[in-house]
Short mmCIF file of C-alpha atoms and ligand atoms in Angstrom, two decimals:
data_model
loop_
_atom_site.label_atom_id
_atom_site.label_comp_id
_atom_site.label_asym_id
_atom_site.label_seq_id
_atom_site.Cartn_x
_atom_site.Cartn_y
_atom_site.Cartn_z
CA MET Y 1030 13.17 -14.04 75.67
CA LEU Y 1031 9.39 -13.81 75.78
CA LYS Y 1032 8.37 -10.19 76.40
CA ILE Y 1033 4.87 -9.28 77.62
CA ASP Y 1034 3.89 -5.62 77.77
CA VAL Y 1035 1.19 -5.35 80.44
CA HIS Y 1036 0.33 -1.69 79.83
CA SER Y 1037 -0.85 -0.98 76.30
CA HIS Y 1038 -4.02 0.73 75.17
CA ILE Y 1039 -6.29 0.02 72.23
CA LEU Y 1040 -9.52 1.47 70.90
CA PRO Y 1041 -11.99 0.18 68.35
CA PRO Y 1042 -11.88 2.06 65.02
CA GLU Y 1043 -15.46 3.11 65.78
CA TRP Y 1044 -17.99 2.83 68.58
CA PRO Y 1045 -21.64 3.79 69.18
CA ASN Y 1046 -22.23 7.53 69.41
CA LEU Y 1047 -23.63 7.77 72.94
CA ALA Y 1048 -23.24 11.55 73.01
CA GLU Y 1049 -25.95 11.70 70.36
CA LYS Y 1050 -28.02 8.82 71.69
CA TYR Y 1051 -28.20 10.21 75.23
CA ASP Y 1052 -27.75 13.87 74.36
CA ASP Y 1053 -24.65 14.06 76.55
CA PRO Y 1054 -21.54 15.56 74.91
CA ARG Y 1055 -19.29 14.23 77.69
CA PHE Y 1056 -19.25 10.81 76.01
CA PRO Y 1057 -16.19 10.45 73.75
CA VAL Y 1058 -17.18 10.29 70.08
CA MET Y 1059 -15.08 8.82 67.29
CA VAL Y 1060 -15.25 10.75 64.03
CA ASN Y 1061 -13.84 8.91 61.03
CA ALA Y 1062 -13.36 11.17 58.03
CA ASP Y 1063 -10.76 11.39 55.26
CA GLY Y 1064 -9.14 8.21 56.60
CA ARG Y 1065 -8.45 9.86 59.94
CA HIS Y 1066 -9.69 8.77 63.35
CA ARG Y 1067 -10.37 11.67 65.64
CA ILE Y 1068 -11.95 11.57 69.08
CA TYR Y 1069 -14.16 14.43 70.22
CA LYS Y 1070 -15.36 15.04 73.74
CA ASP Y 1071 -17.48 17.88 75.09
CA ARG Y 1072 -17.89 18.98 71.45
CA ALA Y 1073 -14.15 19.68 71.21
CA PHE Y 1074 -11.32 17.81 69.52
CA PHE Y 1075 -9.70 15.53 72.12
CA ARG Y 1076 -7.16 13.30 70.40
CA GLU Y 1077 -6.36 11.69 67.06
CA ILE Y 1078 -5.39 8.04 66.91
CA TRP Y 1079 -3.49 6.20 64.20
CA GLU Y 1080 -3.16 2.59 63.12
CA ASN Y 1081 -1.14 1.71 66.21
CA GLY Y 1082 -4.13 2.81 68.29
CA TYR Y 1083 -6.78 0.59 66.68
CA ASP Y 1084 -5.35 -1.87 64.13
CA PRO Y 1085 -4.28 -5.13 65.83
CA GLU Y 1086 -2.31 -6.34 62.81
CA PHE Y 1087 -0.42 -3.08 62.44
CA ARG Y 1088 0.43 -3.30 66.14
CA ILE Y 1089 1.74 -6.85 65.81
CA GLU Y 1090 4.12 -5.71 63.07
CA GLU Y 1091 5.26 -2.77 65.16
CA CYS Y 1092 5.68 -4.99 68.22
CA GLN Y 1093 7.84 -7.34 66.16
CA ARG Y 1094 10.10 -4.42 65.31
CA LEU Y 1095 10.13 -3.29 68.94
CA GLY Y 1096 10.81 -6.75 70.38
CA VAL Y 1097 7.49 -7.17 72.20
CA ASP Y 1098 5.80 -10.57 71.77
CA VAL Y 1099 2.54 -10.09 73.65
CA GLN Y 1100 0.55 -6.98 74.53
CA VAL Y 1101 -1.97 -6.97 77.35
CA ILE Y 1102 -4.53 -4.59 75.89
CA SER Y 1103 -6.81 -2.27 77.81
CA THR Y 1104 -9.02 0.63 76.83
CA VAL Y 1105 -8.04 4.29 77.14
CA PRO Y 1106 -9.16 5.84 80.45
CA VAL Y 1107 -11.17 8.58 78.70
CA MET Y 1108 -13.63 5.76 77.94
CA PHE Y 1109 -14.26 4.93 81.63
CA SER Y 1110 -17.19 7.36 81.74
CA TYR Y 1111 -17.71 6.79 85.47
CA TRP Y 1112 -19.64 10.08 85.57
CA ALA Y 1113 -22.39 8.75 83.30
CA ARG Y 1114 -25.68 7.04 84.09
CA PRO Y 1115 -24.55 3.47 84.88
CA GLU Y 1116 -26.74 1.81 82.23
CA HIS Y 1117 -25.48 4.20 79.56
CA ALA Y 1118 -21.83 3.67 80.50
CA HIS Y 1119 -22.42 -0.07 80.62
CA GLU Y 1120 -23.31 -0.04 76.91
CA LEU Y 1121 -19.92 1.46 76.13
CA HIS Y 1122 -18.00 -0.91 78.43
CA ARG Y 1123 -19.79 -3.90 76.92
CA TYR Y 1124 -18.88 -2.78 73.39
CA LEU Y 1125 -15.23 -2.20 74.32
CA ASN Y 1126 -14.93 -5.55 76.07
CA GLN Y 1127 -16.31 -7.41 73.09
CA HIS Y 1128 -13.82 -5.63 70.87
CA THR Y 1129 -10.90 -6.47 73.20
CA ALA Y 1130 -11.99 -10.10 73.48
CA GLU Y 1131 -12.35 -10.46 69.71
CA ILE Y 1132 -8.75 -9.31 69.19
CA CYS Y 1133 -7.51 -11.74 71.85
CA ARG Y 1134 -9.43 -14.55 70.16
CA ARG Y 1135 -8.06 -13.70 66.71
CA PHE Y 1136 -4.47 -13.43 67.90
CA PRO Y 1137 -4.19 -15.59 71.02
CA THR Y 1138 -0.39 -15.67 71.03
CA ARG Y 1139 -0.07 -11.91 70.55
CA TYR Y 1140 -2.66 -10.44 72.87
CA ALA Y 1141 -4.13 -10.91 76.30
CA GLY Y 1142 -6.75 -8.49 77.55
CA VAL Y 1143 -8.14 -6.69 80.55
CA GLY Y 1144 -11.66 -5.32 80.21
CA THR Y 1145 -13.43 -2.31 81.63
CA VAL Y 1146 -16.46 -1.97 83.93
CA PRO Y 1147 -18.95 0.77 84.92
CA LEU Y 1148 -17.63 1.11 88.46
CA GLN Y 1149 -20.08 3.88 89.35
CA SER Y 1150 -22.50 0.98 89.76
CA PRO Y 1151 -20.76 -1.81 91.67
CA ARG Y 1152 -23.69 -4.09 90.81
CA LEU Y 1153 -23.30 -3.57 87.05
CA ALA Y 1154 -19.51 -3.61 87.39
CA ILE Y 1155 -19.64 -7.06 88.98
CA ALA Y 1156 -21.97 -8.31 86.25
CA GLU Y 1157 -19.65 -6.99 83.54
CA LEU Y 1158 -16.58 -8.35 85.34
CA GLU Y 1159 -18.17 -11.81 85.41
CA HIS Y 1160 -18.98 -11.47 81.70
CA CYS Y 1161 -15.36 -10.47 80.97
CA ILE Y 1162 -13.86 -13.44 82.79
CA ARG Y 1163 -16.41 -16.21 82.23
CA ASP Y 1164 -17.80 -15.43 78.78
CA LEU Y 1165 -15.14 -13.38 77.05
CA GLY Y 1166 -12.04 -15.10 78.43
CA LEU Y 1167 -10.33 -11.87 79.43
CA GLN Y 1168 -7.74 -11.94 82.21
CA GLY Y 1169 -9.10 -9.12 84.36
CA VAL Y 1170 -10.16 -5.50 84.22
CA GLN Y 1171 -8.57 -2.08 84.24
CA ILE Y 1172 -10.01 0.40 86.72
CA GLY Y 1173 -9.48 4.09 87.42
CA SER Y 1174 -7.54 5.42 90.41
CA HIS Y 1175 -10.82 6.63 91.93
CA VAL Y 1176 -14.50 6.63 90.96
CA ASN Y 1177 -16.12 10.05 91.11
CA ASP Y 1178 -16.33 10.82 94.84
CA TRP Y 1179 -15.34 7.33 95.89
CA ASN Y 1180 -11.75 6.40 96.56
CA LEU Y 1181 -10.88 2.73 96.19
CA ASP Y 1182 -11.48 2.12 99.90
CA ALA Y 1183 -15.16 3.09 99.54
CA PRO Y 1184 -17.33 0.41 101.19
CA GLU Y 1185 -19.55 0.54 98.08
CA LEU Y 1186 -16.66 -0.80 95.98
CA PHE Y 1187 -15.65 -3.65 98.27
CA PRO Y 1188 -18.08 -6.21 96.76
CA PHE Y 1189 -16.51 -5.51 93.36
CA PHE Y 1190 -13.01 -6.27 94.67
CA GLU Y 1191 -14.37 -9.31 96.44
CA ALA Y 1192 -15.85 -10.56 93.15
CA ALA Y 1193 -12.52 -9.96 91.39
CA ALA Y 1194 -10.70 -11.99 94.04
CA ASP Y 1195 -13.27 -14.80 93.79
CA LEU Y 1196 -13.06 -14.87 89.98
CA GLY Y 1197 -9.25 -14.72 89.97
CA ALA Y 1198 -9.42 -11.56 87.87
CA ALA Y 1199 -6.32 -9.36 87.59
CA ILE Y 1200 -6.89 -5.68 88.39
CA LEU Y 1201 -4.91 -3.00 86.58
CA VAL Y 1202 -5.09 0.38 88.34
CA HIS Y 1203 -4.69 3.23 85.87
CA PRO Y 1204 -4.73 6.97 86.69
CA TRP Y 1205 -7.59 9.02 85.35
CA ASP Y 1206 -9.63 12.16 86.17
CA MET Y 1207 -6.46 13.60 87.61
CA MET Y 1208 -6.44 15.61 90.82
CA GLY Y 1209 -5.53 19.22 90.15
CA PHE Y 1210 -6.73 18.96 86.55
CA SER Y 1211 -8.38 22.36 86.51
CA SER Y 1212 -5.99 24.13 88.87
CA MET Y 1213 -2.81 23.22 86.96
CA PRO Y 1214 -3.78 22.98 83.29
CA LYS Y 1215 -0.47 24.30 81.94
CA TYR Y 1216 2.65 22.35 81.03
CA TRP Y 1217 0.80 19.04 80.73
CA MET Y 1218 0.84 18.95 84.55
CA PRO Y 1219 -2.24 16.75 85.00
CA TRP Y 1220 -0.20 14.06 83.22
CA LEU Y 1221 3.22 14.85 84.71
CA VAL Y 1222 2.17 15.64 88.28
CA GLY Y 1223 -1.43 14.48 88.72
CA MET Y 1224 -1.11 11.00 87.23
CA PRO Y 1225 1.70 9.79 89.54
CA ALA Y 1226 -0.19 11.22 92.53
CA GLU Y 1227 -3.39 9.41 91.45
CA GLN Y 1228 -1.55 6.09 91.63
CA SER Y 1229 -0.40 6.81 95.18
CA ARG Y 1230 -3.93 7.79 96.13
CA ALA Y 1231 -5.21 4.45 94.82
CA ALA Y 1232 -2.49 2.38 96.52
CA CYS Y 1233 -2.91 4.16 99.86
CA CYS Y 1234 -6.67 3.60 99.76
CA LEU Y 1235 -6.39 -0.11 98.93
CA ILE Y 1236 -3.89 -0.51 101.79
CA PHE Y 1237 -5.22 1.79 104.51
CA GLY Y 1238 -8.83 0.88 103.71
CA GLY Y 1239 -8.01 -2.78 104.39
CA VAL Y 1240 -9.08 -3.96 100.93
CA LEU Y 1241 -5.86 -5.89 100.33
CA GLU Y 1242 -5.82 -7.09 103.94
CA ARG Y 1243 -9.29 -8.56 103.67
CA LEU Y 1244 -8.77 -10.02 100.19
CA PRO Y 1245 -5.43 -11.83 100.18
CA ALA Y 1246 -6.18 -13.46 96.81
CA LEU Y 1247 -6.75 -10.15 94.99
CA ARG Y 1248 -4.07 -9.52 92.34
CA VAL Y 1249 -3.53 -5.80 91.72
CA GLY Y 1250 -1.10 -4.25 89.25
CA PHE Y 1251 -0.24 -0.57 89.12
CA ALA Y 1252 0.52 1.26 85.89
CA HIS Y 1253 3.33 3.84 85.78
CA GLY Y 1254 5.39 2.01 88.40
CA GLY Y 1255 2.80 2.85 91.05
CA GLY Y 1256 3.33 6.58 90.45
CA THR Y 1257 4.68 8.38 93.50
CA PHE Y 1258 3.63 5.61 95.89
CA PRO Y 1259 6.88 3.57 95.99
CA PHE Y 1260 8.97 6.73 95.91
CA THR Y 1261 7.26 8.25 98.96
CA ILE Y 1262 6.83 5.04 100.96
CA GLY Y 1263 9.23 6.37 103.60
CA ARG Y 1264 7.00 9.37 104.20
CA ILE Y 1265 3.83 7.27 104.12
CA GLU Y 1266 5.30 4.78 106.60
CA HIS Y 1267 6.53 7.59 108.85
CA GLY Y 1268 3.06 9.13 108.85
CA PHE Y 1269 1.55 5.72 109.63
CA ARG Y 1270 3.82 5.35 112.68
CA MET Y 1271 3.66 8.92 113.97
CA ARG Y 1272 -0.06 9.51 113.52
CA PRO Y 1273 -1.80 6.13 113.67
CA ASP Y 1274 -4.87 8.02 114.86
CA LEU Y 1275 -5.10 9.50 111.35
CA VAL Y 1276 -3.58 6.78 109.18
CA ALA Y 1277 -4.06 3.38 110.82
CA THR Y 1278 -7.74 3.80 111.56
CA ASP Y 1279 -8.96 0.97 109.32
CA ASN Y 1280 -5.89 -1.26 108.99
CA ASN Y 1281 -2.93 -1.47 111.33
CA ARG Y 1282 -0.53 -3.43 109.13
CA GLU Y 1283 2.61 -1.57 108.01
CA PRO Y 1284 2.07 -0.23 104.47
CA ARG Y 1285 5.45 -1.43 103.22
CA GLU Y 1286 4.41 -5.03 103.79
CA TYR Y 1287 1.98 -4.76 100.88
CA PHE Y 1288 4.71 -4.31 98.28
CA ARG Y 1289 5.06 -8.06 98.09
CA ARG Y 1290 1.32 -8.35 97.41
CA LEU Y 1291 1.27 -5.87 94.52
CA TYR Y 1292 2.60 -5.69 90.97
CA PHE Y 1293 4.03 -2.60 89.28
CA ASP Y 1294 4.80 -1.89 85.67
CA SER Y 1295 8.24 -0.69 84.62
CA CYS Y 1296 7.08 2.51 82.93
CA VAL Y 1297 9.09 5.07 84.94
CA HIS Y 1298 11.31 6.46 82.14
CA ASP Y 1299 14.52 6.37 84.14
CA PRO Y 1300 16.82 3.39 84.81
CA GLN Y 1301 17.75 4.79 88.24
CA ALA Y 1302 14.09 5.09 89.19
CA LEU Y 1303 13.50 1.55 87.93
CA GLN Y 1304 16.44 0.26 89.98
CA TYR Y 1305 14.98 1.93 93.04
CA LEU Y 1306 11.60 0.35 92.29
CA LEU Y 1307 13.18 -3.10 91.97
CA ASP Y 1308 15.06 -2.58 95.24
CA VAL Y 1309 12.11 -1.30 97.24
CA VAL Y 1310 9.14 -3.35 96.00
CA GLY Y 1311 11.13 -6.47 95.17
CA GLU Y 1312 12.49 -7.59 91.83
CA ASP Y 1313 9.75 -10.20 91.45
CA ARG Y 1314 6.98 -7.56 91.52
CA ILE Y 1315 7.91 -5.63 88.36
CA MET Y 1316 6.39 -6.25 84.91
CA LEU Y 1317 7.29 -4.71 81.57
CA GLY Y 1318 4.77 -1.95 80.81
CA THR Y 1319 5.06 0.79 78.21
CA ASP Y 1320 1.79 2.76 77.85
CA TYR Y 1321 1.94 1.98 74.11
CA PRO Y 1322 1.00 3.68 71.76
CA PHE Y 1323 1.07 7.06 73.46
CA PRO Y 1324 3.84 9.68 73.39
CA LEU Y 1325 4.24 9.60 77.17
CA GLY Y 1326 4.91 5.87 76.98
CA GLU Y 1327 8.28 4.17 76.81
CA GLN Y 1328 9.11 4.49 73.12
CA ARG Y 1329 11.59 1.62 73.08
CA PRO Y 1330 9.90 -1.07 75.18
CA GLY Y 1331 12.15 -2.35 77.94
CA GLU Y 1332 14.81 0.32 77.38
CA ALA Y 1333 15.11 1.10 81.10
CA ILE Y 1334 15.10 -2.62 81.98
CA ASP Y 1335 17.85 -3.31 79.46
CA ALA Y 1336 19.93 -0.49 80.92
CA LEU Y 1337 20.03 -2.29 84.28
CA GLU Y 1338 21.71 -5.38 82.79
CA LEU Y 1339 19.77 -7.72 85.05
CA ALA Y 1340 20.70 -11.35 85.51
CA PRO Y 1341 18.82 -13.71 83.15
CA ARG Y 1342 16.58 -15.00 85.95
CA GLN Y 1343 15.57 -11.43 86.88
CA GLN Y 1344 14.99 -10.57 83.22
CA GLN Y 1345 12.65 -13.53 82.83
CA ARG Y 1346 10.67 -12.36 85.80
CA VAL Y 1347 10.39 -8.76 84.59
CA PHE Y 1348 9.78 -9.53 80.93
CA HIS Y 1349 7.12 -12.21 81.46
CA GLY Y 1350 7.18 -14.18 84.74
CA ALA Y 1351 5.52 -11.58 86.94
CA ALA Y 1352 3.01 -10.72 84.19
CA MET Y 1353 1.91 -14.36 83.77
CA GLU Y 1354 1.45 -14.64 87.52
CA TRP Y 1355 -0.52 -11.38 87.75
CA LEU Y 1356 -2.71 -12.35 84.78
CA GLY Y 1357 -3.23 -15.84 86.16
CA LEU Y 1358 -2.16 -17.38 82.87
CA PRO Y 1359 -0.56 -20.81 82.66
CA ALA Y 1360 3.09 -20.80 81.61
CA GLU Y 1361 2.24 -22.67 78.39
CA ARG Y 1362 -0.17 -19.99 77.11
CA PHE Y 1363 2.55 -18.34 75.00
CA SER Y 1364 4.95 -21.28 74.98
CA THR Y 1365 4.54 -22.05 71.28
CA LEU Y 1366 5.54 -18.49 70.60
CA ALA Y 1367 8.37 -18.59 73.12
CA GLU Y 1368 9.78 -21.73 71.52
CA ALA Y 1369 9.59 -20.17 68.08
CA LEU Y 1370 11.61 -17.17 69.25
CO1 CO X 2509 -1.76 4.13 80.20
#
């Protein structure tokens, strides 16, 4: 069965050193020495990446071993640089998008791509989004769970979402700049506690802010199974009903109704949690997603899905049907590959 992983990250083996160019050490810098690829940020070592982080051919081989046919590639959120001067960040986004598009062009049956945009400037973000879709042939863009002081319901961001809906661009919401980052640095808590909360923050803002209500054509997918959002929907709904004066100020539609408008990846690391997700958001809303190639990702893609022993029709939906719909790709895009499998 054709398997599309909608949540996988890739970086170029090198990129322009904007920290030097703009004298701003907050820009991530790639240092290639002794055959190693190390990222520095704020003049400190941030992360090392290996072949599975930047080499598309190495990844294809690994995907073959892991049973994944197609990866939807996106950049790593550290590259978002929403804090930077918009024109400076735009340079980086443009470079990353060209890299992503080149890989998709070289290996059209193995990769699809979502780009990245400098959302701190909605004007530049729209321009880059149009470039991604019209010129580069990407399927959409990945965005952060918030943009500096703006949540996703910020009126400033609405024209961007409107452009995405008009262009038919898929949106992948990914956590970044995690809440509580500085107040809970131990035990990897920004990743274990902050990231799932960031996804709920993003979903609540898109719903309560009326963004989804006003843009019925907008296709939004959430990484990490939507974080805590689906798991706390009862509480969110209860709050909506008990205190509409606080919650329903900008949109009075029940939050649960939006599940059938959204997509969620399967990366929840627990078959019981995945079963809950399927039950509550609807089995047709879930897409295989792994967070490849990172250690917090699902190391055996689809392991939790396999554990549920879904009916073949449900498996088709989770392994590729929902992803094709979210990406807006025609069924035949990977059909040659599917037939060969
Ligand atoms: Co990720």
